[in-house]
Amino acid sequence: MGANAVKYPTSYVDRCLRLLRAAILALALLACALAPSASQAAPAGPILSIQVDGVLTAPSFDYIRRAIQQAESARATVLIINLRSEGGVLRDARVLAQEIAQAKVPVAVFVAPAGTDAGPTGAILLSAAHISAMAPGTTFGSPYPLAQIDASLTQQTADLLMDSLTQQIRQWNEAQGRSTAWVDQAVRSGAIFTNQQAVAASPPAITMVAADQAQLVAQLHGRTVALAGGAQATLATLGQPIQPIAPTTWEGLRMLLAQPTLAFALLIIGAILVSLEFATPGITVFAGSGAVLILVGLAGLLMLPLQLWALAVLVLALVALVAEFVTPFHGALAVVGIVLMVVAGLNLIDPAQAPGSGVSLWAVLGLAVALGAAVAAAVVLALRVRAKPAVTGQEALVGMVAEVRRPLDPQGMVYVDGALWSAICQDGSAAVGDHVKVVGFHHMQLIVQHLDNG
């Protein structure tokens, strides 16, 4: 170092370093304050909404799955799933619930309108949703356990499966700060909760109660929800329009056909039409329409969890109904078929896999009455036809007018109904070209007489 270099005291250097560090720390704190936090609301995206009605089946869940994908692509502020269900398939609901919980955008499940019973599928979807909402006068849950375990499994395995489902539902609700006190009871023994009971729990078992979708959107504004991976999102919903996501034609058709009551009705109506074809052969519109309805009904039923024994009983019922018209039992087989149909219809959907999703009792009884009336009418018609005299061959010629082609003296040939017949004139004789009336037949010969004597 040069002779003229200035030497600073050590205390002075330390003081400068401390000031420098303080300045850097202050700048860092200022940068953090100005930077957007993880939970700060991002620029508001669209609010998307879908409506799901009836029994929740695989086609319904595919529709919801597409809506989630569309919401993520559009970076939606929130996706609202309006749930008006009447039960559903639990195995498919659990798979969809996982996807809802892992969605990259907030998903709100809204049970509405008043009177809706979301059932066990509702309990699972409400738990997985980032926002769970109910309208006044709605319920979720089931009197039966959410975990339906195969009786063939050991108790240890059954307990492990129940523990796994219980833990999963707990985690979903805990992530959003909702109550989990009800979960163990619902999974193991069953429980039903009204919107009042759910919101009265401490903490509440649902996020909010809203009268309708507009009120729900207003209450969502400013609320922060936890997304998968630890991210958070603060919702900015005020003033945002709601954009509905309509099902495609194919989605709508699949969801419609997968409704148990409709699928069962189409199948039975198809059987009625096929039976009418046997009762009145030749009217092919009955057979064609009936075959189409049977195939469509079967396609809908096969999308549902069926009890195989009930399906077998239903097949026997249809066989008995069709066989009624090709065997001389005069309604006995039809009665057996109708009884089997009622038994099969009321037990067709597996209640363990799809609680609350059976065929409507009134639909089964109504179809039984309609089928009974159709069978009775067909049997009466068949009996009337059998009671009529034969109208084919020689008997059908009685009463017709014939033209003499070979002189009748008294035997000759006549032309009638497009054919030549050997004939005997009971008046004695008739010339070629004369017209005579057929009055009977004997040993392949027609008996004729002059028209004047008819």
Short mmCIF file of C-alpha atoms in Angstrom, two decimals, residues 1-383:
data_model
loop_
_atom_site.label_atom_id
_atom_site.label_comp_id
_atom_site.label_asym_id
_atom_site.label_seq_id
_atom_site.Cartn_x
_atom_site.Cartn_y
_atom_site.Cartn_z
CA MET A 1 0.00 0.00 0.00
CA GLY A 2 1.33 3.50 -0.82
CA ALA A 3 2.79 5.86 1.79
CA ASN A 4 -0.05 8.37 1.28
CA ALA A 5 -2.90 5.77 1.62
CA VAL A 6 -5.58 6.66 4.15
CA LYS A 7 -6.18 4.17 6.93
CA TYR A 8 -9.75 3.94 8.39
CA PRO A 9 -10.43 2.69 11.88
CA THR A 10 -11.86 -0.83 12.10
CA SER A 11 -15.00 0.44 13.86
CA TYR A 12 -15.72 2.77 10.96
CA VAL A 13 -15.52 -0.11 8.42
CA ASP A 14 -17.84 -2.27 10.49
CA ARG A 15 -20.34 0.55 10.72
CA CYS A 16 -20.35 0.96 6.94
CA LEU A 17 -20.88 -2.75 6.40
CA ARG A 18 -23.80 -2.78 8.81
CA LEU A 19 -25.39 0.15 7.00
CA LEU A 20 -24.92 -1.60 3.67
CA ARG A 21 -26.53 -4.79 4.97
CA ALA A 22 -29.43 -2.80 6.41
CA ALA A 23 -29.96 -1.07 3.07
CA ILE A 24 -29.98 -4.42 1.22
CA LEU A 25 -32.45 -5.88 3.72
CA ALA A 26 -34.73 -2.87 3.39
CA LEU A 27 -34.69 -3.15 -0.39
CA ALA A 28 -35.50 -6.87 -0.14
CA LEU A 29 -38.43 -6.20 2.20
CA LEU A 30 -39.71 -3.49 -0.14
CA ALA A 31 -39.52 -5.86 -3.12
CA CYS A 32 -41.44 -8.52 -1.20
CA ALA A 33 -44.10 -6.03 -0.25
CA LEU A 34 -44.53 -4.89 -3.84
CA ALA A 35 -44.46 -8.41 -5.34
CA PRO A 36 -47.86 -10.22 -5.62
CA SER A 37 -48.37 -12.88 -2.96
CA ALA A 38 -49.36 -16.50 -3.77
CA SER A 39 -52.90 -15.89 -2.54
CA GLN A 40 -53.40 -12.56 -4.33
CA ALA A 41 -56.23 -12.60 -6.83
CA ALA A 42 -55.05 -13.13 -10.36
CA PRO A 43 -56.72 -11.27 -13.23
CA ALA A 44 -60.34 -12.38 -13.14
CA GLY A 45 -61.18 -15.12 -15.63
CA PRO A 46 -64.67 -16.26 -16.62
CA ILE A 47 -67.09 -17.92 -14.23
CA LEU A 48 -68.14 -21.21 -15.79
CA SER A 49 -71.21 -23.20 -14.76
CA ILE A 50 -72.76 -26.58 -15.53
CA GLN A 51 -76.02 -28.24 -14.50
CA VAL A 52 -76.10 -31.97 -13.68
CA ASP A 53 -79.49 -33.60 -13.03
CA GLY A 54 -80.84 -37.05 -12.28
CA VAL A 55 -78.81 -40.12 -11.44
CA LEU A 56 -75.07 -39.46 -11.63
CA THR A 57 -73.52 -42.09 -13.87
CA ALA A 58 -70.39 -42.43 -16.00
CA PRO A 59 -71.77 -40.12 -18.76
CA SER A 60 -72.57 -37.44 -16.14
CA PHE A 61 -69.06 -37.66 -14.71
CA ASP A 62 -67.54 -37.45 -18.20
CA TYR A 63 -69.50 -34.22 -18.74
CA ILE A 64 -68.19 -32.78 -15.45
CA ARG A 65 -64.66 -33.91 -16.35
CA ARG A 66 -64.82 -32.05 -19.66
CA ALA A 67 -66.06 -28.93 -17.88
CA ILE A 68 -63.07 -29.04 -15.49
CA GLN A 69 -60.68 -29.32 -18.43
CA GLN A 70 -62.38 -26.41 -20.17
CA ALA A 71 -62.23 -24.31 -16.99
CA GLU A 72 -58.51 -24.99 -16.63
CA SER A 73 -57.86 -24.08 -20.27
CA ALA A 74 -59.80 -20.82 -19.85
CA ARG A 75 -58.13 -20.11 -16.46
CA ALA A 76 -61.60 -19.62 -15.04
CA THR A 77 -62.14 -17.79 -11.77
CA VAL A 78 -64.33 -20.66 -10.63
CA LEU A 79 -66.27 -23.59 -12.07
CA ILE A 80 -69.70 -24.03 -10.49
CA ILE A 81 -71.21 -27.54 -10.62
CA ASN A 82 -74.95 -27.21 -9.96
CA LEU A 83 -75.88 -30.60 -8.57
CA ARG A 84 -79.48 -31.78 -8.68
CA SER A 85 -78.92 -35.47 -8.26
CA GLU A 86 -81.05 -38.47 -7.33
CA GLY A 87 -78.24 -40.80 -6.34
CA GLY A 88 -75.30 -42.03 -8.33
CA VAL A 89 -72.61 -44.61 -8.93
CA LEU A 90 -70.18 -44.41 -6.00
CA ARG A 91 -67.18 -45.99 -7.71
CA ASP A 92 -67.28 -43.39 -10.49
CA ALA A 93 -67.98 -40.57 -8.01
CA ARG A 94 -64.81 -41.35 -6.04
CA VAL A 95 -62.67 -41.19 -9.19
CA LEU A 96 -64.19 -37.85 -10.22
CA ALA A 97 -63.78 -36.48 -6.68
CA GLN A 98 -60.03 -37.02 -6.95
CA GLU A 99 -59.97 -34.98 -10.15
CA ILE A 100 -62.02 -32.18 -8.59
CA ALA A 101 -59.64 -31.96 -5.63
CA GLN A 102 -56.64 -31.83 -7.99
CA ALA A 103 -58.17 -29.23 -10.33
CA LYS A 104 -55.97 -26.23 -11.16
CA VAL A 105 -58.90 -23.83 -10.82
CA PRO A 106 -61.39 -23.48 -7.92
CA VAL A 107 -64.37 -25.82 -8.25
CA ALA A 108 -67.63 -25.14 -6.39
CA VAL A 109 -70.21 -27.90 -5.94
CA PHE A 110 -73.64 -26.36 -5.33
CA VAL A 111 -76.53 -28.63 -4.24
CA ALA A 112 -79.71 -26.90 -5.41
CA PRO A 113 -82.61 -26.16 -5.66
CA ALA A 114 -84.59 -26.70 -2.46
CA GLY A 115 -85.72 -30.29 -2.02
CA THR A 116 -82.63 -31.80 -3.66
CA ASP A 117 -81.15 -34.82 -1.90
CA ALA A 118 -77.57 -35.09 -3.12
CA GLY A 119 -77.22 -38.52 -1.48
CA PRO A 120 -73.92 -40.29 -0.91
CA THR A 121 -72.40 -39.08 -4.19
CA GLY A 122 -73.17 -35.54 -3.08
CA ALA A 123 -71.33 -36.15 0.21
CA ILE A 124 -68.22 -37.24 -1.70
CA LEU A 125 -68.30 -34.44 -4.29
CA LEU A 126 -69.01 -31.74 -1.68
CA SER A 127 -66.01 -32.95 0.31
CA ALA A 128 -63.66 -32.87 -2.69
CA ALA A 129 -64.80 -29.42 -3.89
CA HIS A 130 -62.82 -26.30 -3.04
CA ILE A 131 -66.14 -24.60 -2.26
CA SER A 132 -69.09 -26.67 -1.04
CA ALA A 133 -72.46 -24.92 -1.04
CA MET A 134 -76.07 -25.93 -0.45
CA ALA A 135 -79.40 -24.25 -1.02
CA PRO A 136 -81.92 -24.08 1.84
CA GLY A 137 -83.96 -27.27 2.15
CA THR A 138 -81.32 -29.59 0.68
CA THR A 139 -79.53 -32.64 2.11
CA PHE A 140 -76.55 -34.89 1.48
CA GLY A 141 -75.48 -38.28 2.79
CA SER A 142 -77.13 -41.67 3.07
CA PRO A 143 -78.60 -43.91 5.78
CA TYR A 144 -76.23 -46.58 4.47
CA PRO A 145 -72.41 -46.53 4.79
CA LEU A 146 -70.52 -44.58 2.12
CA ALA A 147 -68.05 -47.46 2.02
CA GLN A 148 -69.82 -50.52 0.66
CA ILE A 149 -67.44 -53.42 1.23
CA ASP A 150 -67.67 -56.81 -0.51
CA ALA A 151 -68.85 -59.38 2.02
CA SER A 152 -66.24 -61.85 0.75
CA LEU A 153 -63.38 -59.68 2.07
CA THR A 154 -61.85 -60.29 5.47
CA GLN A 155 -62.67 -57.90 8.29
CA GLN A 156 -59.09 -56.63 8.31
CA THR A 157 -59.25 -55.77 4.61
CA ALA A 158 -62.67 -54.15 5.06
CA ASP A 159 -61.32 -51.99 7.90
CA LEU A 160 -58.36 -50.91 5.76
CA LEU A 161 -60.67 -49.87 2.91
CA MET A 162 -62.94 -47.94 5.29
CA ASP A 163 -59.94 -46.23 6.90
CA SER A 164 -58.62 -45.24 3.47
CA LEU A 165 -61.92 -43.64 2.37
CA THR A 166 -62.36 -41.95 5.75
CA GLN A 167 -58.85 -40.47 5.61
CA GLN A 168 -59.35 -39.24 2.05
CA ILE A 169 -62.61 -37.43 2.84
CA ARG A 170 -61.03 -35.96 5.98
CA GLN A 171 -58.07 -34.60 4.02
CA TRP A 172 -60.30 -32.94 1.43
CA ASN A 173 -62.36 -31.15 4.07
CA GLU A 174 -59.39 -30.23 6.27
CA ALA A 175 -57.65 -28.60 3.30
CA GLN A 176 -60.57 -26.13 3.04
CA GLY A 177 -61.04 -25.70 6.81
CA ARG A 178 -64.31 -27.61 6.97
CA SER A 179 -65.57 -29.92 9.71
CA THR A 180 -64.61 -33.59 9.61
CA ALA A 181 -66.56 -34.70 12.68
CA TRP A 182 -69.24 -36.31 10.53
CA VAL A 183 -66.95 -38.28 8.22
CA ASP A 184 -66.34 -41.43 10.28
CA GLN A 185 -70.05 -41.95 10.98
CA ALA A 186 -71.01 -41.38 7.33
CA VAL A 187 -68.40 -43.80 6.00
CA ARG A 188 -68.97 -46.62 8.49
CA SER A 189 -72.66 -46.51 9.39
CA GLY A 190 -74.33 -43.81 7.27
CA ALA A 191 -75.62 -40.34 8.06
CA ILE A 192 -77.82 -37.68 6.43
CA PHE A 193 -77.24 -33.96 6.94
CA THR A 194 -79.45 -31.00 6.09
CA ASN A 195 -78.00 -27.68 5.07
CA GLN A 196 -78.82 -26.30 8.55
CA GLN A 197 -76.95 -29.12 10.29
CA ALA A 198 -73.99 -28.80 7.96
CA VAL A 199 -73.56 -25.05 8.47
CA ALA A 200 -74.21 -25.27 12.23
CA ALA A 201 -71.23 -27.59 12.78
CA SER A 202 -68.06 -26.09 14.28
CA PRO A 203 -66.33 -25.47 11.96
CA PRO A 204 -69.09 -25.71 9.32
CA ALA A 205 -69.19 -28.91 7.27
CA ILE A 206 -69.85 -26.86 4.10
CA THR A 207 -68.52 -23.54 2.89
CA MET A 208 -71.80 -21.65 2.63
CA VAL A 209 -75.56 -21.68 2.13
CA ALA A 210 -76.92 -19.77 -0.89
CA ALA A 211 -80.45 -19.44 -2.21
CA ASP A 212 -79.42 -19.59 -5.86
CA GLN A 213 -76.43 -19.37 -8.16
CA ALA A 214 -76.45 -15.55 -8.26
CA GLN A 215 -76.25 -15.37 -4.47
CA LEU A 216 -73.52 -18.00 -4.48
CA VAL A 217 -71.40 -15.93 -6.88
CA ALA A 218 -71.85 -12.84 -4.70
CA GLN A 219 -70.75 -14.72 -1.57
CA LEU A 220 -67.68 -16.15 -3.32
CA HIS A 221 -66.13 -12.72 -3.94
CA GLY A 222 -62.96 -12.24 -1.93
CA ARG A 223 -62.87 -15.78 -0.58
CA THR A 224 -59.50 -17.57 -0.60
CA VAL A 225 -59.36 -21.30 -1.33
CA ALA A 226 -56.52 -23.80 -1.24
CA LEU A 227 -55.67 -25.53 -4.49
CA ALA A 228 -53.64 -28.70 -5.00
CA GLY A 229 -49.91 -28.37 -4.42
CA GLY A 230 -50.23 -25.67 -1.76
CA ALA A 231 -51.28 -22.86 -4.11
CA GLN A 232 -54.02 -20.48 -3.08
CA ALA A 233 -56.53 -18.44 -5.08
CA THR A 234 -58.59 -15.45 -4.02
CA LEU A 235 -61.81 -15.24 -5.97
CA ALA A 236 -62.94 -12.05 -7.69
CA THR A 237 -66.47 -12.81 -8.81
CA LEU A 238 -68.39 -9.53 -8.56
CA GLY A 239 -69.45 -8.25 -11.95
CA GLN A 240 -68.27 -11.35 -13.74
CA PRO A 241 -70.80 -12.94 -16.13
CA ILE A 242 -71.65 -16.61 -15.69
CA GLN A 243 -70.95 -18.68 -18.79
CA PRO A 244 -72.83 -22.02 -18.92
CA ILE A 245 -71.16 -25.07 -20.44
CA ALA A 246 -73.87 -27.02 -22.23
CA PRO A 247 -73.52 -30.76 -22.82
CA THR A 248 -72.90 -31.87 -26.37
CA THR A 249 -75.64 -33.79 -28.17
CA TRP A 250 -73.80 -37.05 -27.58
CA GLU A 251 -73.23 -36.27 -23.87
CA GLY A 252 -76.87 -35.33 -23.42
CA LEU A 253 -78.06 -38.52 -25.13
CA ARG A 254 -75.75 -40.74 -23.04
CA MET A 255 -76.80 -39.05 -19.79
CA LEU A 256 -80.46 -39.45 -20.74
CA LEU A 257 -80.19 -43.13 -21.64
CA ALA A 258 -78.23 -43.90 -18.46
CA GLN A 259 -81.20 -42.89 -16.29
CA PRO A 260 -82.41 -46.25 -14.87
CA THR A 261 -86.14 -45.57 -15.13
CA LEU A 262 -85.97 -44.43 -18.76
CA ALA A 263 -83.69 -47.29 -19.85
CA PHE A 264 -85.95 -49.84 -18.17
CA ALA A 265 -89.07 -48.28 -19.70
CA LEU A 266 -87.58 -48.35 -23.21
CA LEU A 267 -86.70 -52.01 -22.77
CA ILE A 268 -90.20 -53.01 -21.64
CA ILE A 269 -91.98 -50.90 -24.25
CA GLY A 270 -89.79 -52.56 -26.88
CA ALA A 271 -90.87 -55.96 -25.54
CA ILE A 272 -94.52 -54.90 -25.77
CA LEU A 273 -94.10 -53.90 -29.43
CA VAL A 274 -92.36 -57.18 -30.28
CA SER A 275 -95.15 -59.07 -28.53
CA LEU A 276 -97.74 -57.19 -30.59
CA GLU A 277 -95.89 -58.26 -33.72
CA PHE A 278 -96.42 -61.90 -32.74
CA ALA A 279 -100.09 -61.16 -32.03
CA THR A 280 -100.65 -59.44 -35.38
CA PRO A 281 -98.02 -60.86 -37.77
CA GLY A 282 -97.23 -58.90 -40.88
CA ILE A 283 -97.13 -55.43 -39.29
CA THR A 284 -93.33 -55.19 -39.32
CA VAL A 285 -93.31 -51.69 -37.82
CA PHE A 286 -93.99 -53.28 -34.41
CA ALA A 287 -91.03 -55.65 -34.67
CA GLY A 288 -88.65 -53.02 -36.04
CA SER A 289 -89.53 -50.34 -33.51
CA GLY A 290 -89.53 -52.83 -30.66
CA ALA A 291 -86.09 -54.17 -31.55
CA VAL A 292 -84.64 -50.65 -31.66
CA LEU A 293 -86.12 -49.74 -28.27
CA ILE A 294 -84.85 -52.98 -26.70
CA LEU A 295 -81.31 -52.32 -27.94
CA VAL A 296 -81.38 -48.68 -26.78
CA GLY A 297 -82.75 -49.67 -23.37
CA LEU A 298 -80.07 -52.33 -22.94
CA ALA A 299 -77.36 -49.85 -23.92
CA GLY A 300 -78.56 -47.51 -21.17
CA LEU A 301 -78.81 -50.23 -18.52
CA LEU A 302 -75.33 -51.56 -19.28
CA MET A 303 -73.88 -48.18 -18.24
CA LEU A 304 -75.21 -48.83 -14.72
CA PRO A 305 -74.07 -51.26 -12.02
CA LEU A 306 -76.56 -54.13 -12.39
CA GLN A 307 -77.31 -57.09 -10.18
CA LEU A 308 -76.72 -60.08 -12.42
CA TRP A 309 -79.46 -62.19 -10.87
CA ALA A 310 -82.01 -59.43 -11.49
CA LEU A 311 -80.81 -59.06 -15.09
CA ALA A 312 -81.25 -62.82 -15.58
CA VAL A 313 -84.79 -62.60 -14.16
CA LEU A 314 -85.55 -59.74 -16.54
CA VAL A 315 -84.39 -61.80 -19.52
CA LEU A 316 -86.64 -64.66 -18.40
CA ALA A 317 -89.53 -62.22 -18.10
CA LEU A 318 -89.05 -61.00 -21.67
CA VAL A 319 -88.78 -64.58 -22.96
CA ALA A 320 -92.01 -65.52 -21.18
CA LEU A 321 -93.83 -62.51 -22.62
CA VAL A 322 -92.76 -63.21 -26.19
CA ALA A 323 -93.42 -66.96 -25.81
CA GLU A 324 -96.99 -66.17 -24.79
CA PHE A 325 -97.81 -65.41 -28.41
CA VAL A 326 -96.33 -68.55 -29.91
CA THR A 327 -97.75 -71.06 -27.42
CA PRO A 328 -101.40 -71.79 -26.56
CA PHE A 329 -101.31 -70.73 -22.89
CA HIS A 330 -103.86 -67.90 -23.26
CA GLY A 331 -102.17 -65.43 -20.86
CA ALA A 332 -100.55 -67.78 -18.33
CA LEU A 333 -97.00 -67.10 -19.54
CA ALA A 334 -97.76 -63.39 -19.73
CA VAL A 335 -98.74 -63.30 -16.05
CA VAL A 336 -95.50 -65.08 -15.13
CA GLY A 337 -93.53 -62.67 -17.31
CA ILE A 338 -95.13 -59.58 -15.74
CA VAL A 339 -94.44 -60.83 -12.20
CA LEU A 340 -90.81 -61.55 -13.10
CA MET A 341 -90.54 -58.13 -14.72
CA VAL A 342 -91.69 -56.36 -11.56
CA VAL A 343 -89.25 -58.33 -9.38
CA ALA A 344 -86.37 -57.63 -11.78
CA GLY A 345 -87.19 -53.94 -12.18
CA LEU A 346 -87.23 -53.26 -8.45
CA ASN A 347 -83.88 -55.01 -7.94
CA LEU A 348 -82.07 -54.29 -11.19
CA ILE A 349 -79.64 -51.60 -9.95
CA ASP A 350 -77.09 -52.67 -7.35
CA PRO A 351 -77.91 -50.55 -4.25
CA ALA A 352 -74.41 -51.05 -2.82
CA GLN A 353 -72.71 -49.45 -5.84
CA ALA A 354 -75.38 -46.90 -6.74
CA PRO A 355 -77.57 -46.09 -3.70
CA GLY A 356 -80.69 -44.12 -4.56
CA SER A 357 -80.42 -45.00 -8.25
CA GLY A 358 -83.04 -47.70 -8.70
CA VAL A 359 -85.88 -47.84 -11.20
CA SER A 360 -88.89 -45.88 -9.98
CA LEU A 361 -91.53 -48.02 -8.26
CA TRP A 362 -94.33 -46.15 -9.99
CA ALA A 363 -92.69 -46.65 -13.37
CA VAL A 364 -92.41 -50.41 -12.78
CA LEU A 365 -96.04 -50.69 -11.69
CA GLY A 366 -97.24 -48.47 -14.54
CA LEU A 367 -95.38 -50.54 -17.10
CA ALA A 368 -96.74 -53.75 -15.56
CA VAL A 369 -100.30 -52.46 -15.93
CA ALA A 370 -99.67 -51.30 -19.51
CA LEU A 371 -98.04 -54.58 -20.43
CA GLY A 372 -100.87 -56.55 -18.86
CA ALA A 373 -103.42 -54.55 -20.84
CA ALA A 374 -101.48 -55.06 -24.08
CA VAL A 375 -101.16 -58.79 -23.49
CA ALA A 376 -104.85 -59.10 -22.62
CA ALA A 377 -105.84 -57.26 -25.80
CA ALA A 378 -103.53 -59.41 -27.89
CA VAL A 379 -104.87 -62.64 -26.37
CA VAL A 380 -108.47 -61.57 -27.00
CA LEU A 381 -107.59 -60.67 -30.58
CA ALA A 382 -105.88 -64.01 -31.11
CA LEU A 383 -108.86 -65.90 -29.74
#
